[in-house]
Tab-separated table of C-alpha atoms in Angstrom:
chain	number	residue	atom	x	y	z
A	566	GLY	CA	24.474	-19.570	0.036
A	567	GLN	CA	21.051	-19.951	1.568
A	568	GLN	CA	18.135	-19.332	-0.756
A	569	VAL	CA	14.500	-18.887	0.186
A	570	MET	CA	11.954	-19.048	-2.599
A	571	GLN	CA	8.263	-18.285	-2.449
A	572	ILE	CA	5.490	-19.238	-4.802
A	573	PRO	CA	3.496	-17.834	-6.341
A	574	GLN	CA	5.139	-14.490	-7.061
A	575	TYR	CA	1.752	-12.879	-7.518
A	576	GLN	CA	-1.843	-13.860	-6.957
A	577	HIS	CA	-5.031	-12.016	-7.697
A	578	VAL	CA	-8.164	-13.256	-5.912
A	579	GLN	CA	-11.710	-12.075	-5.433
A	580	GLU	CA	-12.750	-11.141	-1.946
A	581	GLY	CA	-13.900	-14.230	-0.082
A	582	GLU	CA	-11.591	-16.638	-1.881
A	583	ASP	CA	-8.792	-18.423	-0.069
A	584	PHE	CA	-5.092	-17.747	-0.641
A	585	THR	CA	-1.935	-19.726	0.078
A	586	THR	CA	1.733	-18.819	-0.308
A	587	TYR	CA	4.517	-21.375	-0.022
A	588	CYS	CA	8.044	-20.815	1.214
A	589	ASN	CA	10.938	-23.178	0.477
A	590	SER	CA	14.449	-22.968	1.849
A	591	SER	CA	17.548	-24.601	0.392
A	592	THR	CA	18.777	-25.297	3.945
A	593	THR	CA	17.247	-26.405	7.233
A	594	LEU	CA	16.002	-23.472	9.284
A	595	SER	CA	16.158	-22.860	13.026
A	596	ASN	CA	12.899	-20.935	12.792
A	597	ILE	CA	10.803	-19.094	10.262
A	598	GLN	CA	9.118	-15.721	10.436
A	599	TRP	CA	6.405	-14.181	8.293
A	600	TYR	CA	6.017	-10.505	7.457
A	601	LYS	CA	3.419	-8.464	5.597
A	602	GLN	CA	4.230	-5.327	3.636
A	603	ARG	CA	1.362	-3.129	2.537
A	604	PRO	CA	1.827	-1.097	-0.673
A	605	GLY	CA	4.055	1.867	0.132
A	606	GLY	CA	4.751	0.566	3.628
A	607	HIS	CA	7.401	-1.374	5.456
A	608	PRO	CA	7.422	-5.057	6.453
A	609	VAL	CA	5.481	-5.825	9.621
A	610	PHE	CA	6.040	-8.980	11.632
A	611	LEU	CA	3.185	-11.481	11.667
A	612	ILE	CA	4.466	-14.595	13.416
A	613	GLN	CA	7.414	-16.865	14.212
A	614	LEU	CA	7.378	-20.671	14.016
A	615	VAL	CA	10.074	-22.697	15.735
A	616	LYS	CA	9.088	-26.350	16.037
A	617	SER	CA	8.996	-28.946	13.301
A	618	GLY	CA	5.416	-29.394	12.071
A	619	GLU	CA	4.180	-26.407	14.053
A	620	VAL	CA	0.846	-24.859	13.076
A	621	LYS	CA	-0.313	-21.483	14.353
A	622	LYS	CA	-3.476	-19.529	13.643
A	623	GLN	CA	-4.232	-15.836	13.761
A	624	LYS	CA	-7.895	-15.295	12.987
A	625	ARG	CA	-8.172	-16.073	9.252
A	626	LEU	CA	-4.435	-16.736	8.839
A	627	THR	CA	-2.913	-20.197	9.301
A	628	PHE	CA	0.849	-20.675	9.367
A	629	GLN	CA	2.605	-24.000	9.046
A	630	PHE	CA	6.256	-25.055	9.461
A	631	GLY	CA	7.276	-28.203	7.628
A	632	GLU	CA	8.418	-31.390	9.345
A	633	ALA	CA	11.890	-31.042	7.858
A	634	LYS	CA	12.023	-27.334	8.812
A	635	LYS	CA	12.797	-26.392	5.220
A	636	ASN	CA	9.401	-25.143	4.129
A	637	SER	CA	6.469	-23.189	5.402
A	638	SER	CA	3.103	-21.945	4.244
A	639	LEU	CA	0.672	-19.159	4.970
A	640	HIS	CA	-2.997	-19.711	4.234
A	641	ILE	CA	-5.615	-16.979	4.358
A	642	THR	CA	-9.231	-18.046	4.547
A	643	ALA	CA	-11.885	-15.842	2.972
A	644	THR	CA	-9.619	-12.988	1.892
A	645	GLN	CA	-10.583	-9.390	2.462
A	646	THR	CA	-9.359	-6.233	0.750
A	647	THR	CA	-7.353	-5.468	3.881
A	648	ASP	CA	-5.212	-8.528	3.127
A	649	VAL	CA	-3.677	-6.776	0.106
A	650	GLY	CA	0.102	-6.606	0.271
A	651	THR	CA	3.256	-8.636	-0.144
A	652	TYR	CA	3.883	-11.536	2.198
A	653	PHE	CA	7.458	-12.508	2.984
A	654	CYS	CA	8.826	-15.475	4.835
A	655	ALA	CA	12.241	-15.158	6.472
A	656	GLY	CA	14.480	-17.770	8.022
A	657	ARG	CA	17.840	-18.370	9.619
A	658	ARG	CA	19.976	-21.396	8.822
A	659	THR	CA	20.247	-23.909	11.631
A	660	GLY	CA	23.328	-24.145	13.790
A	661	THR	CA	24.974	-20.809	13.172
A	662	ALA	CA	24.255	-17.221	14.001
A	663	SER	CA	23.451	-16.678	10.377
A	664	LYS	CA	21.676	-13.812	8.760
A	665	LEU	CA	17.910	-13.684	8.403
A	666	THR	CA	17.216	-14.399	4.758
A	667	PHE	CA	13.955	-13.154	3.303
A	668	GLY	CA	11.997	-15.041	0.730
A	669	THR	CA	11.201	-13.599	-2.663
A	670	GLY	CA	7.722	-12.582	-1.515
A	671	THR	CA	4.191	-13.166	-2.774
A	672	ARG	CA	2.131	-10.162	-3.774
A	673	LEU	CA	-1.557	-10.583	-3.077
A	674	GLN	CA	-4.191	-8.487	-4.800
A	675	VAL	CA	-7.812	-8.752	-3.643
A	676	THR	CA	-10.711	-7.293	-5.574
A	677	LEU	CA	-14.395	-7.028	-4.753
B	113	LYS	CA	7.614	3.684	22.702
B	114	ALA	CA	9.022	5.272	19.557
B	115	GLY	CA	9.551	3.020	16.582
B	116	VAL	CA	12.580	2.651	14.353
B	117	THR	CA	13.529	6.002	12.867
B	118	GLN	CA	15.325	6.328	9.570
B	119	THR	CA	16.674	9.537	8.087
B	120	PRO	CA	16.503	10.933	5.548
B	121	ARG	CA	13.263	9.505	4.167
B	122	TYR	CA	13.962	10.574	0.609
B	123	LEU	CA	17.094	11.662	-1.171
B	124	ILE	CA	18.339	12.196	-4.679
B	125	LYS	CA	21.988	11.837	-5.595
B	126	THR	CA	23.985	11.697	-8.787
B	127	ARG	CA	26.322	8.964	-9.937
B	128	GLY	CA	29.695	9.043	-8.225
B	129	GLN	CA	28.451	10.759	-5.080
B	130	GLN	CA	28.265	9.118	-1.710
B	131	VAL	CA	25.410	8.880	0.776
B	132	THR	CA	25.016	8.205	4.475
B	133	LEU	CA	21.786	6.842	5.898
B	134	SER	CA	20.936	6.803	9.582
B	135	CYS	CA	18.871	4.443	11.702
B	136	SER	CA	17.796	4.842	15.331
B	137	PRO	CA	16.478	1.566	16.737
B	138	ILE	CA	13.727	1.110	19.266
B	139	SER	CA	14.965	1.961	22.744
B	140	GLY	CA	16.533	-1.113	24.314
B	141	HIS	CA	17.088	-2.917	21.042
B	142	ARG	CA	20.728	-3.818	20.525
B	143	SER	CA	20.668	-5.359	17.071
B	144	VAL	CA	20.290	-3.443	13.823
B	145	SER	CA	20.149	-4.917	10.353
B	146	TRP	CA	19.936	-3.259	6.961
B	147	TYR	CA	18.154	-4.419	3.830
B	148	GLN	CA	17.982	-3.134	0.274
B	149	GLN	CA	14.602	-3.449	-1.394
B	150	THR	CA	14.109	-3.141	-5.134
B	151	PRO	CA	11.083	-4.215	-7.199
B	152	GLY	CA	12.962	-6.960	-8.962
B	153	GLN	CA	15.176	-8.283	-6.147
B	154	GLY	CA	12.988	-8.206	-3.077
B	155	LEU	CA	14.643	-7.730	0.312
B	156	GLN	CA	18.394	-8.210	0.081
B	157	PHE	CA	20.412	-8.419	3.303
B	158	LEU	CA	23.180	-5.841	3.647
B	159	PHE	CA	24.580	-6.042	7.197
B	160	GLU	CA	23.724	-6.914	10.758
B	161	TYR	CA	25.199	-5.214	13.813
B	162	PHE	CA	25.109	-6.114	17.470
B	163	SER	CA	27.058	-4.405	20.252
B	164	GLU	CA	28.906	-2.201	17.759
B	165	THR	CA	30.228	-5.231	15.853
B	166	GLN	CA	29.242	-6.361	12.393
B	167	ARG	CA	27.938	-9.898	12.842
B	168	ASN	CA	26.906	-10.688	9.290
B	169	LYS	CA	27.405	-9.180	5.866
B	170	GLY	CA	25.496	-9.704	2.664
B	171	ASN	CA	26.825	-10.063	-0.858
B	172	PHE	CA	27.278	-6.423	-1.689
B	173	PRO	CA	30.420	-4.689	-2.987
B	174	GLY	CA	32.799	-2.869	-0.675
B	175	ARG	CA	31.171	0.442	-1.629
B	176	PHE	CA	28.522	-0.466	0.931
B	177	SER	CA	29.647	-0.074	4.503
B	178	GLY	CA	28.087	0.452	7.881
B	179	ARG	CA	28.706	0.892	11.555
B	180	GLN	CA	26.926	0.857	14.874
B	181	PHE	CA	27.504	3.242	17.722
B	182	SER	CA	27.510	2.603	21.460
B	183	ASN	CA	23.909	3.828	21.726
B	184	SER	CA	22.911	1.191	19.117
B	185	ARG	CA	22.223	3.780	16.436
B	186	SER	CA	23.535	2.708	13.069
B	187	GLU	CA	24.622	4.298	9.831
B	188	MET	CA	25.249	2.883	6.420
B	189	ASN	CA	27.306	4.501	3.704
B	190	VAL	CA	27.356	3.942	-0.016
B	191	SER	CA	30.261	5.460	-1.914
B	192	THR	CA	30.651	6.049	-5.642
B	193	LEU	CA	26.935	5.705	-6.256
B	194	GLU	CA	25.698	3.835	-9.306
B	195	LEU	CA	22.295	3.976	-10.983
B	196	GLY	CA	21.595	0.462	-9.723
B	197	ASP	CA	21.865	1.621	-6.119
B	198	SER	CA	18.478	3.306	-6.437
B	199	ALA	CA	16.328	1.471	-3.921
B	200	LEU	CA	14.481	1.596	-0.644
B	201	TYR	CA	16.940	0.999	2.197
B	202	LEU	CA	15.264	-0.512	5.213
B	203	CYS	CA	16.641	-0.683	8.704
B	204	ALA	CA	15.286	-3.127	11.271
B	205	SER	CA	15.959	-3.469	14.968
B	206	SER	CA	15.546	-6.356	17.372
B	207	LEU	CA	16.289	-7.035	21.001
B	208	GLU	CA	18.929	-9.670	20.407
B	209	TRP	CA	20.993	-11.206	17.639
B	210	GLY	CA	21.437	-14.635	16.121
B	211	SER	CA	19.197	-17.588	16.866
B	212	ASN	CA	17.655	-15.705	19.798
B	213	THR	CA	16.443	-12.941	17.555
B	214	GLY	CA	12.731	-12.408	17.770
B	215	GLU	CA	10.752	-10.224	15.475
B	216	LEU	CA	12.331	-7.459	13.473
B	217	PHE	CA	10.856	-3.997	13.702
B	218	PHE	CA	11.347	-2.096	10.472
B	219	GLY	CA	11.636	1.621	9.911
B	220	GLU	CA	9.837	3.436	7.116
B	221	GLY	CA	12.968	3.298	4.991
B	222	SER	CA	15.152	5.740	3.102
B	223	ARG	CA	14.296	5.949	-0.568
B	224	LEU	CA	17.417	6.697	-2.579
B	225	THR	CA	17.282	7.786	-6.196
B	226	VAL	CA	20.526	7.954	-8.144
B	227	LEU	CA	20.478	10.043	-11.313
């Protein structure tokens, strides 16, 4: 079955440092979504990427979809304590009405 | 617009019992999916419903079942509870299903503890 892995599992940074999480799928994806889950909260949608090689920015967050549509990344510039949480990617396999498979998640901790 | 509502928020059951969880999607959303979240396993897909039909099913035993009603509300049931079923059960709604699915809107979840 489809597997979506994320690395790293956990990262601890000091406020102001950059952070990147990588998402890799075992199959080609029709699109990829990113979600953020704050501690004790529920996942909240951040963005969807559809096109091969697509790059989108949201303030300090930069999202990228790989050329082969099998990987993606989320980069946060100059982290803040409000960035704390777990970041999940989620994708659907190309060509079928398949389920949305979530990645394993990357937990980000930011300290002053 | 009200968000996704899940009930109950918290519940405690004992092994062997059964439980029913409810999810009311955002008004106008026709697709509902369910996920199990545990610290070690992340978000595991349970089922996906659209127009009262199960469209996809995850790799869970037959003790886990669900349904969707004509008003798009959904329920999931777990029978013969096991200790390992303790988890946060998240429901998410979206306007459509399949490749046209946009963002998922999650509820706060139902936290199940099995003793």
